Coordinates of C-alpha atoms in Angstrom, one line a residue:
Chain A
M1 CA 3.2 -2.5 53.1
S2 CA 1.8 -3.7 49.5
M3 CA 4.4 -1.6 47.5
I4 CA 6.9 -4.0 49.3
K5 CA 5.1 -6.8 48.5
R6 CA 4.5 -6.2 44.8
N7 CA 8.3 -4.7 44.3
R8 CA 9.6 -7.9 46.8
I9 CA 11.9 -9.6 44.1
A10 CA 13.4 -6.2 42.9
L11 CA 13.6 -5.2 46.1
I12 CA 15.6 -8.9 47.2
F13 CA 17.7 -8.3 44.1
L14 CA 18.7 -4.8 45.7
L15 CA 19.7 -6.3 48.8
V16 CA 21.9 -8.6 47.5
A17 CA 23.6 -6.1 45.3
L18 CA 23.9 -3.7 48.2
M19 CA 25.5 -6.5 50.6
A20 CA 27.6 -8.3 47.9
P21 CA 31.1 -6.2 48.4
L22 CA 30.8 -7.2 52.1
F23 CA 31.0 -10.6 51.3
T24 CA 34.1 -10.8 49.1
D25 CA 37.6 -8.9 49.0
N26 CA 38.4 -10.4 45.6
Q27 CA 38.3 -7.0 43.6
Y28 CA 38.1 -9.1 40.1
Y29 CA 34.6 -10.4 41.0
L30 CA 33.5 -6.8 41.8
Y31 CA 34.9 -5.7 38.6
I32 CA 32.9 -8.3 36.6
V33 CA 30.1 -7.4 38.3
T34 CA 30.1 -3.9 38.0
L35 CA 30.8 -4.5 34.2
S36 CA 27.8 -6.9 34.0
F37 CA 25.7 -3.6 35.4
I38 CA 27.1 -1.6 32.8
W39 CA 26.2 -3.5 30.3
T40 CA 22.9 -4.1 32.0
I41 CA 21.6 -0.2 31.4
A42 CA 22.9 -0.7 27.8
V43 CA 20.7 -3.6 27.1
Y44 CA 17.7 -1.9 28.7
G45 CA 18.0 0.7 26.2
M46 CA 17.9 -2.1 23.5
N47 CA 15.1 -3.9 25.6
L48 CA 13.0 -0.4 25.3
I49 CA 13.1 -0.4 21.7
G50 CA 13.3 -3.8 20.4
G51 CA 11.2 -5.6 23.0
Y52 CA 8.7 -3.2 24.0
T53 CA 8.1 -1.1 20.8
G54 CA 9.1 -4.1 18.2
Q55 CA 11.9 -2.3 16.7
L56 CA 15.0 -4.4 16.5
S57 CA 17.7 -2.0 16.8
L58 CA 21.3 -3.2 15.9
A59 CA 23.3 0.1 16.1
H60 CA 23.4 -0.4 20.3
A61 CA 27.2 -0.9 20.5
G62 CA 27.5 2.0 18.1
F63 CA 25.8 4.5 20.5
F64 CA 27.5 2.9 23.8
A65 CA 30.6 3.7 21.9
I66 CA 29.7 7.5 21.0
G67 CA 28.8 7.8 24.9
A68 CA 31.7 6.3 25.7
Y69 CA 34.1 8.0 23.3
S70 CA 32.3 11.4 24.0
L71 CA 33.0 11.1 27.5
G72 CA 36.8 10.1 26.9
L73 CA 37.5 12.7 24.6
L74 CA 35.5 15.4 26.6
T75 CA 37.6 14.8 29.6
V76 CA 41.0 13.8 28.2
D77 CA 41.5 15.9 25.3
A78 CA 39.0 18.9 26.1
N79 CA 39.6 18.9 30.1
V80 CA 36.2 19.4 30.6
P81 CA 34.9 18.8 34.2
Y82 CA 34.1 15.2 34.8
W83 CA 30.4 15.6 35.7
F84 CA 29.8 17.9 32.8
A85 CA 31.4 15.6 30.3
F86 CA 29.0 13.0 31.7
V87 CA 26.2 14.7 31.0
L88 CA 27.4 16.0 27.6
A89 CA 28.2 12.4 26.8
C90 CA 24.4 11.4 27.0
L91 CA 23.5 14.5 25.2
I92 CA 25.6 13.9 22.4
T93 CA 24.3 10.3 22.4
T94 CA 20.9 11.3 22.3
V95 CA 21.0 13.8 19.6
V96 CA 22.9 11.5 17.2
G97 CA 20.4 8.7 18.4
F98 CA 17.6 11.4 17.5
F99 CA 18.9 12.1 13.9
V100 CA 19.3 8.2 13.2
G101 CA 16.2 7.4 14.2
L102 CA 14.5 10.1 12.0
I103 CA 15.8 8.6 9.2
A104 CA 16.0 4.6 10.4
L105 CA 12.6 4.4 11.4
R106 CA 10.7 5.3 8.2
T107 CA 12.1 1.8 7.7
K108 CA 10.4 -1.3 9.0
E109 CA 10.7 -4.6 10.5
H110 CA 13.9 -6.4 9.1
F111 CA 14.7 -3.4 6.9
F112 CA 15.1 -1.6 10.1
A113 CA 17.1 -4.1 11.4
I114 CA 19.4 -4.2 8.5
Y115 CA 19.4 -0.1 8.3
T116 CA 20.8 -0.3 11.8
L117 CA 23.2 -2.6 11.5
C118 CA 24.8 -0.7 8.9
V119 CA 24.6 2.3 11.2
G120 CA 26.1 0.6 13.9
Y121 CA 29.3 -0.3 11.3
I122 CA 29.6 3.1 10.2
I123 CA 29.6 4.2 13.7
Y124 CA 32.4 1.8 14.0
L125 CA 34.4 2.5 10.9
V126 CA 34.4 6.0 12.3
I127 CA 36.3 5.7 15.2
Y128 CA 38.5 3.0 13.6
Q129 CA 39.5 5.4 11.2
W130 CA 39.5 8.9 12.5
D131 CA 43.1 8.1 13.5
E132 CA 43.5 12.2 15.0
L133 CA 40.2 12.1 17.1
T134 CA 39.9 8.8 18.5
G135 CA 43.0 7.2 18.4
G136 CA 41.8 4.8 16.2
V137 CA 43.1 1.5 16.6
R138 CA 45.4 2.5 19.3
G139 CA 42.6 3.8 21.4
L140 CA 41.9 6.1 24.1
I141 CA 44.1 5.6 27.2
G142 CA 43.7 7.7 30.7
V143 CA 39.8 8.0 31.1
P144 CA 40.0 9.7 34.4
P145 CA 37.5 7.9 36.6
P146 CA 34.3 9.7 37.9
S147 CA 35.2 12.9 39.8
P148 CA 34.0 13.0 43.4
I149 CA 30.8 14.1 44.3
G150 CA 31.4 16.4 47.9
P151 CA 33.0 13.7 50.3
I152 CA 32.2 10.8 48.2
S153 CA 35.2 9.9 45.7
F154 CA 35.5 6.9 43.2
E155 CA 38.8 5.3 43.5
S156 CA 38.0 2.2 44.6
A157 CA 36.7 -0.9 43.0
E158 CA 33.4 -0.9 45.6
S159 CA 32.7 3.0 45.3
N160 CA 32.6 2.3 41.6
Y161 CA 30.6 -0.8 42.1
Y162 CA 27.7 1.4 43.9
L163 CA 28.0 4.1 41.7
V164 CA 27.2 2.2 38.6
L165 CA 24.5 0.2 41.0
A166 CA 22.8 3.6 41.7
F167 CA 22.7 4.3 38.0
L168 CA 21.0 0.9 37.1
V169 CA 18.7 1.2 40.0
L170 CA 17.8 4.7 38.4
V171 CA 17.4 3.1 35.0
F172 CA 15.4 0.2 36.6
V173 CA 12.7 2.3 38.2
F174 CA 12.4 4.5 35.5
M175 CA 11.8 1.4 32.7
K176 CA 9.3 -0.1 35.1
F177 CA 7.6 3.3 35.4
L178 CA 7.7 3.5 31.7
T179 CA 6.8 0.3 30.7
E180 CA 3.6 -0.5 33.4
S181 CA 2.4 3.1 32.3
L182 CA 0.1 4.1 29.5
I183 CA 3.1 5.0 27.7
G184 CA 4.5 1.7 27.6
R185 CA 1.4 0.2 26.8
T186 CA 1.6 2.3 23.6
Y187 CA 4.9 1.4 22.6
V188 CA 3.7 -2.7 23.0
A189 CA 0.4 -1.7 20.7
I190 CA 2.8 -0.6 18.3
R191 CA 5.0 -3.8 18.6
N192 CA 1.6 -5.8 18.3
S193 CA 0.2 -3.8 15.4
E194 CA 1.6 -0.9 13.8
E195 CA -1.9 -0.5 11.7
L196 CA -4.2 -1.0 14.6
A197 CA -2.2 1.3 16.8
Q198 CA -2.4 4.1 13.7
T199 CA -6.2 3.4 14.0
I200 CA -6.7 4.0 17.6
G201 CA -4.9 7.3 16.8
I202 CA -1.4 6.8 17.9
N203 CA 1.3 8.9 16.0
T204 CA 3.0 6.0 15.6
M205 CA 6.1 7.2 14.0
R206 CA 6.4 9.8 17.0
Q207 CA 6.3 7.5 19.5
K208 CA 9.0 4.9 17.9
L209 CA 10.9 8.0 17.6
V210 CA 11.1 9.0 21.6
S211 CA 11.3 5.0 22.6
F212 CA 14.3 5.0 20.0
V213 CA 15.6 8.2 21.9
I214 CA 15.2 7.0 25.1
S215 CA 16.9 3.7 24.1
T216 CA 20.3 5.4 22.4
F217 CA 20.0 7.5 25.9
L218 CA 20.6 4.4 27.8
A219 CA 23.2 3.4 25.6
G220 CA 25.0 6.3 25.8
L221 CA 25.0 6.2 29.7
A222 CA 26.0 3.1 29.8
G223 CA 28.9 4.1 27.1
A224 CA 29.9 7.0 29.8
L225 CA 29.7 4.9 32.7
Y226 CA 32.0 2.1 31.1
A227 CA 34.6 4.6 29.7
S228 CA 35.4 5.8 33.0
F229 CA 35.6 2.7 34.9
V230 CA 37.6 0.7 32.5
R231 CA 39.5 3.9 31.9
F232 CA 40.7 2.4 28.2
L233 CA 38.7 2.6 25.3
G234 CA 39.2 0.6 21.9
P235 CA 37.1 0.7 18.6
E236 CA 36.2 -2.9 19.1
I237 CA 33.7 -1.6 21.9
S238 CA 31.3 -0.2 19.0
Y239 CA 32.1 -3.5 16.7
T240 CA 28.7 -5.4 15.4
M241 CA 29.7 -8.7 17.5
T242 CA 29.3 -6.3 20.5
T243 CA 25.7 -5.3 19.4
F244 CA 25.0 -9.1 19.1
D245 CA 26.7 -9.8 22.6
M246 CA 23.7 -7.4 24.1
L247 CA 21.1 -8.9 21.7
T248 CA 22.1 -12.2 23.3
Y249 CA 21.8 -10.8 26.9
L250 CA 18.2 -9.7 26.1
I251 CA 17.3 -12.9 24.5
V252 CA 18.4 -15.1 27.0
G253 CA 16.5 -13.2 29.7
G254 CA 13.6 -12.5 28.0
I255 CA 13.2 -9.7 25.3
G256 CA 10.4 -7.3 26.3
T257 CA 10.5 -8.1 30.0
L258 CA 11.4 -6.0 32.8
Y259 CA 13.6 -8.3 34.4
G260 CA 15.1 -9.8 31.4
P261 CA 18.1 -7.4 30.7
L262 CA 18.9 -7.8 34.7
V263 CA 19.0 -11.6 34.4
G264 CA 20.5 -12.2 31.1
T265 CA 23.4 -9.8 31.3
F266 CA 24.4 -10.8 34.7
L267 CA 24.2 -14.6 33.9
I268 CA 25.9 -14.6 30.6
V269 CA 28.5 -12.4 31.8
T270 CA 29.8 -14.2 34.8
I271 CA 29.1 -17.7 33.0
T272 CA 31.8 -16.3 30.3
Q273 CA 34.0 -15.3 33.0
S274 CA 33.8 -18.6 34.6
L275 CA 34.4 -20.7 31.5
Q276 CA 37.0 -18.4 30.3
F277 CA 39.4 -21.5 30.7
M278 CA 37.9 -23.2 27.8
E279 CA 38.7 -20.0 25.3
E280 CA 36.6 -20.5 22.3
Y281 CA 35.0 -23.5 23.4
R282 CA 32.3 -21.8 25.4
M283 CA 30.9 -21.1 21.9
L284 CA 29.9 -25.0 22.0
I285 CA 27.8 -24.4 25.2
F286 CA 26.4 -20.9 24.4
G287 CA 25.4 -21.7 20.8
P288 CA 23.1 -24.5 21.5
L289 CA 21.6 -23.0 24.6
L290 CA 20.8 -19.7 22.4
V291 CA 19.3 -22.4 20.0
F292 CA 17.0 -24.0 22.7
L293 CA 16.1 -21.0 24.2
V294 CA 14.8 -19.1 21.1
I295 CA 12.6 -22.3 20.2
F296 CA 11.2 -23.3 23.4
Y297 CA 11.4 -19.8 25.5
P298 CA 10.9 -17.1 22.9
R299 CA 10.8 -15.0 25.7
G300 CA 13.9 -16.0 27.7
I301 CA 14.0 -17.1 31.0
V302 CA 12.3 -14.1 32.6
G303 CA 9.3 -14.7 30.0
G304 CA 9.4 -18.4 30.9
I305 CA 8.9 -18.1 34.2
Q306 CA 6.3 -15.7 33.8
M307 CA 4.5 -18.2 31.7
W308 CA 4.9 -21.1 33.7
K309 CA 3.1 -18.6 36.6
A310 CA 0.5 -17.7 34.7
K311 CA -0.5 -21.4 33.8
R312 CA -0.1 -22.2 37.3
Q313 CA -2.5 -19.4 38.4
F314 CA -4.9 -20.3 35.5
K315 CA -4.9 -24.1 36.7
K316 CA -5.4 -22.9 40.3
R317 CA -8.6 -20.6 39.1
Q318 CA -10.1 -23.7 37.0
K319 CA -9.5 -25.9 40.1
M320 CA -11.8 -23.6 42.1
K321 CA -14.3 -23.3 39.4
R322 CA -14.8 -27.1 39.0
T323 CA -15.0 -27.6 43.1
S324 CA -17.6 -24.6 43.2
S325 CA -19.8 -26.1 40.0
T326 CA -20.0 -29.4 41.6
S327 CA -21.1 -27.8 45.2
T328 CA -23.7 -25.8 43.2
H329 CA -24.4 -28.1 40.3
E330 CA -28.2 -28.2 40.3
G331 CA -28.3 -24.4 39.8
G332 CA -26.0 -24.7 36.5
D333 CA -26.8 -24.3 32.8
Chain B
M1 CA -24.1 13.2 4.9
L2 CA -21.4 12.4 7.6
I3 CA -19.0 11.1 5.4
E4 CA -18.6 12.0 1.5
T5 CA -16.4 10.8 -0.9
T6 CA -16.6 12.7 -4.7
G7 CA -14.5 11.4 -7.3
L8 CA -12.3 9.1 -5.1
T9 CA -9.9 7.2 -7.0
K10 CA -7.0 4.9 -5.9
A11 CA -4.8 3.6 -8.2
F12 CA -1.7 1.0 -7.3
G13 CA 0.4 1.2 -10.0
G14 CA -1.4 0.3 -13.4
L15 CA -4.4 -1.6 -11.0
T16 CA -7.1 1.1 -10.1
A17 CA -8.6 -0.5 -7.3
V18 CA -10.9 2.2 -6.5
D19 CA -12.3 4.3 -9.5
D20 CA -14.1 7.7 -9.3
V21 CA -16.0 6.6 -6.5
D22 CA -19.2 9.0 -4.9
V23 CA -20.0 7.5 -1.7
G24 CA -22.4 9.4 1.2
I25 CA -22.7 7.9 4.7
E26 CA -25.5 9.3 6.4
E27 CA -25.4 10.1 10.2
G28 CA -26.9 7.4 12.4
K29 CA -27.6 5.0 9.8
I30 CA -25.9 1.6 8.8
T31 CA -24.3 1.6 5.5
A32 CA -23.4 -1.8 3.7
I33 CA -20.7 -1.9 1.3
I34 CA -20.9 -4.8 -0.9
G35 CA -19.2 -6.5 -4.3
P36 CA -17.4 -9.7 -5.1
N37 CA -13.9 -10.4 -4.4
G38 CA -11.2 -7.6 -5.1
A39 CA -14.2 -4.8 -6.3
G40 CA -12.1 -2.3 -3.8
K41 CA -14.1 -2.4 -0.7
S42 CA -11.2 -2.7 1.9
T43 CA -9.1 -0.3 -0.3
L44 CA -12.0 2.3 0.3
F45 CA -11.7 1.8 3.7
N46 CA -8.1 1.9 3.5
V47 CA -8.1 5.3 1.7
I48 CA -11.3 7.0 4.0
S49 CA -9.3 6.0 7.2
G50 CA -6.3 7.5 6.1
F51 CA -4.2 4.3 5.7
H52 CA -3.5 4.8 1.8
S53 CA -3.4 8.1 0.4
S54 CA -5.9 9.0 -2.6
T55 CA -4.7 9.3 -5.9
N56 CA -7.7 11.3 -6.8
G57 CA -10.6 12.9 -5.3
K58 CA -11.9 14.5 -2.2
I59 CA -13.2 12.9 1.3
T60 CA -15.2 14.8 3.7
F61 CA -16.0 14.3 7.2
N62 CA -18.7 16.5 8.8
G63 CA -18.2 19.0 5.9
E64 CA -14.2 19.1 6.8
D65 CA -11.7 17.9 4.5
I66 CA -9.8 15.2 5.7
T67 CA -8.3 13.9 2.0
K68 CA -4.7 14.7 3.3
K69 CA -4.8 14.0 6.6
K70 CA -2.9 11.0 8.5
A71 CA -4.3 8.0 9.5
F72 CA -3.7 8.7 13.4
N73 CA -5.5 12.4 13.1
I74 CA -8.5 10.5 11.2
A75 CA -8.9 8.4 14.4
K76 CA -8.6 11.5 16.6
L77 CA -11.5 13.2 14.5
G78 CA -13.9 10.4 15.5
I79 CA -13.5 7.8 12.6
A80 CA -12.8 4.4 13.9
R81 CA -12.3 1.2 12.3
T82 CA -11.7 -2.5 13.1
F83 CA -9.7 -4.8 10.3
Q84 CA -10.7 -8.6 8.8
T85 CA -8.2 -10.0 11.0
T86 CA -9.0 -8.5 14.1
N87 CA -5.0 -7.5 14.7
L88 CA -5.6 -7.9 18.6
F89 CA -2.5 -9.1 20.8
E90 CA -3.1 -12.1 21.4
Q91 CA -0.8 -12.8 24.5
A92 CA -2.6 -10.0 26.5
T93 CA -5.5 -10.1 28.1
V94 CA -9.1 -8.7 26.6
M95 CA -9.0 -5.5 29.1
D96 CA -4.9 -4.8 28.2
N97 CA -6.3 -4.6 24.6
V98 CA -9.2 -2.4 25.0
V99 CA -7.4 0.0 27.6
I100 CA -4.9 1.3 24.9
G101 CA -8.2 2.2 22.7
H102 CA -8.5 5.5 24.8
R103 CA -4.7 6.5 24.2
L104 CA -5.5 9.3 21.7
R105 CA -7.7 11.1 24.3
T106 CA -4.7 11.5 26.7
K107 CA -1.7 13.2 26.7
S108 CA 0.8 12.3 29.0
G109 CA 4.4 11.4 27.8
V110 CA 7.4 9.8 28.8
F111 CA 7.9 12.4 31.6
D112 CA 4.6 12.1 33.0
A113 CA 5.6 8.2 33.5
L114 CA 9.1 9.4 34.9
L115 CA 7.7 11.6 37.2
Q116 CA 4.3 9.8 38.1
T117 CA 2.5 12.9 37.6
P118 CA -1.4 13.0 38.5
R119 CA -2.2 13.5 35.0
L120 CA -0.8 10.3 34.1
K121 CA -2.6 8.6 36.9
R122 CA -5.9 10.5 36.0
E123 CA -5.8 9.5 32.5
E124 CA -4.8 5.8 33.0
R125 CA -7.9 5.6 35.7
A126 CA -9.8 7.1 32.5
C127 CA -8.9 5.1 30.3
R128 CA -9.7 1.9 32.3
E129 CA -13.1 3.0 33.1
K130 CA -13.3 3.6 29.3
A131 CA -12.5 0.5 28.6
E132 CA -14.9 -1.4 31.1
E133 CA -17.5 0.5 29.7
V134 CA -17.1 -0.6 26.3
L135 CA -16.5 -4.3 27.1
T136 CA -19.7 -3.9 28.9
F137 CA -21.6 -2.3 25.9
V138 CA -20.3 -5.1 23.5
G139 CA -20.8 -7.9 26.2
L140 CA -17.0 -8.9 27.4
Q141 CA -17.2 -7.9 30.9
K142 CA -16.8 -11.5 32.0
E143 CA -14.2 -11.9 29.7
S144 CA -12.2 -8.9 30.4
D145 CA -9.4 -10.8 32.5
R146 CA -8.8 -13.6 29.6
L147 CA -6.4 -13.8 27.2
V148 CA -7.1 -12.9 23.8
S149 CA -6.0 -16.2 22.4
D150 CA -8.4 -18.3 25.0
I151 CA -11.5 -16.6 23.6
S152 CA -13.9 -17.5 20.5
Q153 CA -13.6 -15.9 17.6
E154 CA -17.1 -14.1 17.9
A155 CA -15.6 -12.8 21.2
K156 CA -12.4 -11.2 19.5
K157 CA -14.6 -10.0 16.9
R158 CA -16.6 -8.1 19.9
A159 CA -13.1 -7.3 21.5
A160 CA -12.1 -5.7 18.4
F161 CA -15.4 -3.5 18.2
A162 CA -14.5 -2.4 22.0
V163 CA -11.0 -1.2 20.9
A164 CA -12.7 0.8 18.5
L165 CA -15.3 2.2 20.6
A166 CA -12.7 3.3 23.4
T167 CA -11.5 5.4 20.9
D168 CA -14.9 7.6 21.0
P169 CA -15.6 7.8 17.6
K170 CA -18.8 9.1 15.6
I171 CA -18.6 6.4 12.9
V172 CA -17.2 3.0 13.0
F173 CA -16.2 1.1 10.0
L174 CA -16.2 -2.4 10.1
D175 CA -14.2 -4.7 7.6
E176 CA -16.2 -7.9 7.4
P177 CA -17.2 -8.1 11.0
A178 CA -19.0 -11.5 10.7
A179 CA -16.6 -13.5 8.5
G180 CA -15.7 -16.8 10.4
V181 CA -18.5 -16.5 12.7
N182 CA -21.1 -19.2 13.2
P183 CA -24.8 -18.2 12.4
E184 CA -26.1 -18.1 15.5
E185 CA -23.2 -15.9 16.4
T186 CA -23.7 -13.5 13.3
G187 CA -27.1 -12.8 15.0
G188 CA -25.5 -11.7 18.0
L189 CA -23.3 -9.3 16.2
V190 CA -26.2 -8.1 14.2
A191 CA -27.6 -6.9 17.5
L192 CA -24.4 -5.2 18.7
M193 CA -24.2 -3.1 15.6
R194 CA -27.9 -2.3 15.8
K195 CA -27.1 -1.2 19.5
M196 CA -24.6 1.1 18.4
V197 CA -26.5 3.0 15.9
N198 CA -29.1 3.2 18.5
N199 CA -26.7 4.6 20.8
G200 CA -25.9 7.4 18.4
L201 CA -23.1 5.9 16.2
T202 CA -23.1 5.6 12.5
V203 CA -22.1 2.4 11.1
C204 CA -20.4 1.2 7.7
L205 CA -19.4 -2.2 7.0
I206 CA -18.3 -4.6 4.4
E207 CA -19.8 -8.0 4.3
H208 CA -20.2 -10.7 2.4
K209 CA -23.3 -12.3 4.2
M210 CA -26.0 -11.3 2.2
Q211 CA -28.9 -12.4 4.6
M212 CA -27.0 -10.4 7.4
I213 CA -26.6 -7.3 5.1
M214 CA -30.6 -7.3 3.6
E215 CA -31.7 -7.4 7.1
L216 CA -29.3 -5.1 8.8
A217 CA -28.4 -2.2 6.2
D218 CA -30.3 1.0 5.4
H219 CA -28.6 2.0 2.7
I220 CA -26.0 -0.2 0.6
V221 CA -23.5 0.7 -1.9
V222 CA -22.4 -2.1 -4.9
L223 CA -18.7 -2.0 -5.8
N224 CA -17.6 -3.9 -8.8
Q225 CA -14.1 -3.7 -10.2
G226 CA -13.3 -0.4 -8.6
K227 CA -16.7 1.5 -9.5
K228 CA -19.8 2.0 -7.9
I229 CA -22.3 0.3 -9.7
A230 CA -25.5 0.6 -7.6
E231 CA -26.7 1.8 -4.5
G232 CA -29.9 2.2 -2.5
T233 CA -32.2 0.7 0.3
P234 CA -31.7 -3.3 0.3
E235 CA -34.9 -3.9 -1.8
E236 CA -33.7 -1.5 -4.8
I237 CA -30.1 -3.4 -4.8
Q238 CA -32.1 -7.0 -4.6
N239 CA -34.1 -5.9 -8.0
N240 CA -31.1 -4.1 -9.2
D241 CA -30.1 -5.9 -12.7
T242 CA -26.9 -4.8 -13.2
V243 CA -25.9 -6.0 -9.6
I244 CA -27.6 -9.4 -10.0
Q245 CA -25.7 -9.5 -13.3
A246 CA -22.3 -8.5 -11.6
Y247 CA -22.4 -9.7 -8.4
L248 CA -24.9 -12.3 -7.9
G249 CA -24.0 -14.2 -11.1
G250 CA -27.3 -14.1 -13.0
G251 CA -29.9 -15.9 -10.3
E252 CA -32.1 -14.5 -7.5
E253 CA -31.4 -18.0 -5.8
A254 CA -27.5 -17.1 -5.7
A255 CA -28.2 -14.5 -3.0
D256 CA -29.2 -17.1 -0.6
A257 CA -26.0 -19.0 -1.2
H258 CA -23.8 -17.5 1.5

């Protein structure tokens, strides 16, 4: 009972997400929401290293693309069975992430951001220029949809929606377990002060590396899902702008919060789609909105709500204290 | 001697911040390191606690050579420290800040979190119990659910002590524990340091408040321009001509200026 109560927000989200396809026949809506779920998984990766561990990685579009292209190339060119290729794609991204992290994490703060930004751009260049392997600017066409698991096939939009939703739920639960555990606290301690973390005996380099590798794994997972969902890959998914899109989702939703990636990605992706008639003028709305958020709600929508809740609770407690102290004021100090 | 340095030197480029320093810290005693600004006190702390690697010399802990060890390994051996700025996470509660202090005695990793293993549950409970224990020890049990940003400077100092104590240390290095704290509260912190020693800990501190040092310390080491110029009991230091000249600027009355 208490478990249901504690997680009621997550369960409401889940219920709505499970019912959503029943209420709409519009394949396009379903497509957009599925896409936003895929990006959410990648943004969770960014949130773990950037939001919780405090190391802002700007290479995540690159890792997303490595996951996507690995799956695409393995299935299209190498004819590897789909789910085997899927696992391999995640694995390849993670291994690349490990080696990049090993070097990148020797830098700190903005140097880390700049370094990873460069790594992301190099990944983009490799995909763009390595014509024989990746198809370069023409892209990679004909990535197969996920092959059936037993009786369940993934041809329809609905089935794809539920597949991606299943992965998102798994990622969410993993993130919840991780960030609310001692391990998550360790990451937050590093974000707060790497010096203090070291003096209390935390091997900060190792912890940062683990956090980074998990975050690239999530980006790769999202990339692999993306490849078989959109079924066409172009080099632009690894471009720097994609990283900044992801960062925008994260900042709007709430960096360093559990629900931030969920809220931010869903809102921005759907709003962007519904404002399509405005073309590039959309940015006239997004620009000021982002500036406003960063100044007044540095921890995004979710962070803002959390703060408001904490303040309300504090006031309530103060009020209770005041009433109890007036009734027993003769015993006061 | 619990900690002993021999010929310890730390140079930053052309500047020798710690120059050929031999210091011994006796177990179960309060050792104070004093000296004018820029004397190399904090650098000495940083080198002993493994933040900076030494340029030359040797550091031993219980006879074991720890000169080349990294900061987190030194912490695991039982050497804790606090910073001049408390470095606490202001937006979290006191409890949340202190809980992580015991992390180094736990082994859980990502897979424990993923599988929610009994080990993780057990270790999280151990960390919480430890935090409660040290918060009670430093007298912050009532503040444990408040945000660090909401508590007084003195309480922050106590919280920083608690984080250090949660690591189960044998010796605690305190970098200016009473800086920015009023005289009454200073008295409270002095009592707390005494309590730590009475509980079997060894304390080594840097401090500028002379009155407090003279009252508290068993042994005083004086640094000036990176070199050790004197050491001894408070009485010996108060009557040492070199110290008076280098540090107190010539007059006895200056000793009370702080």
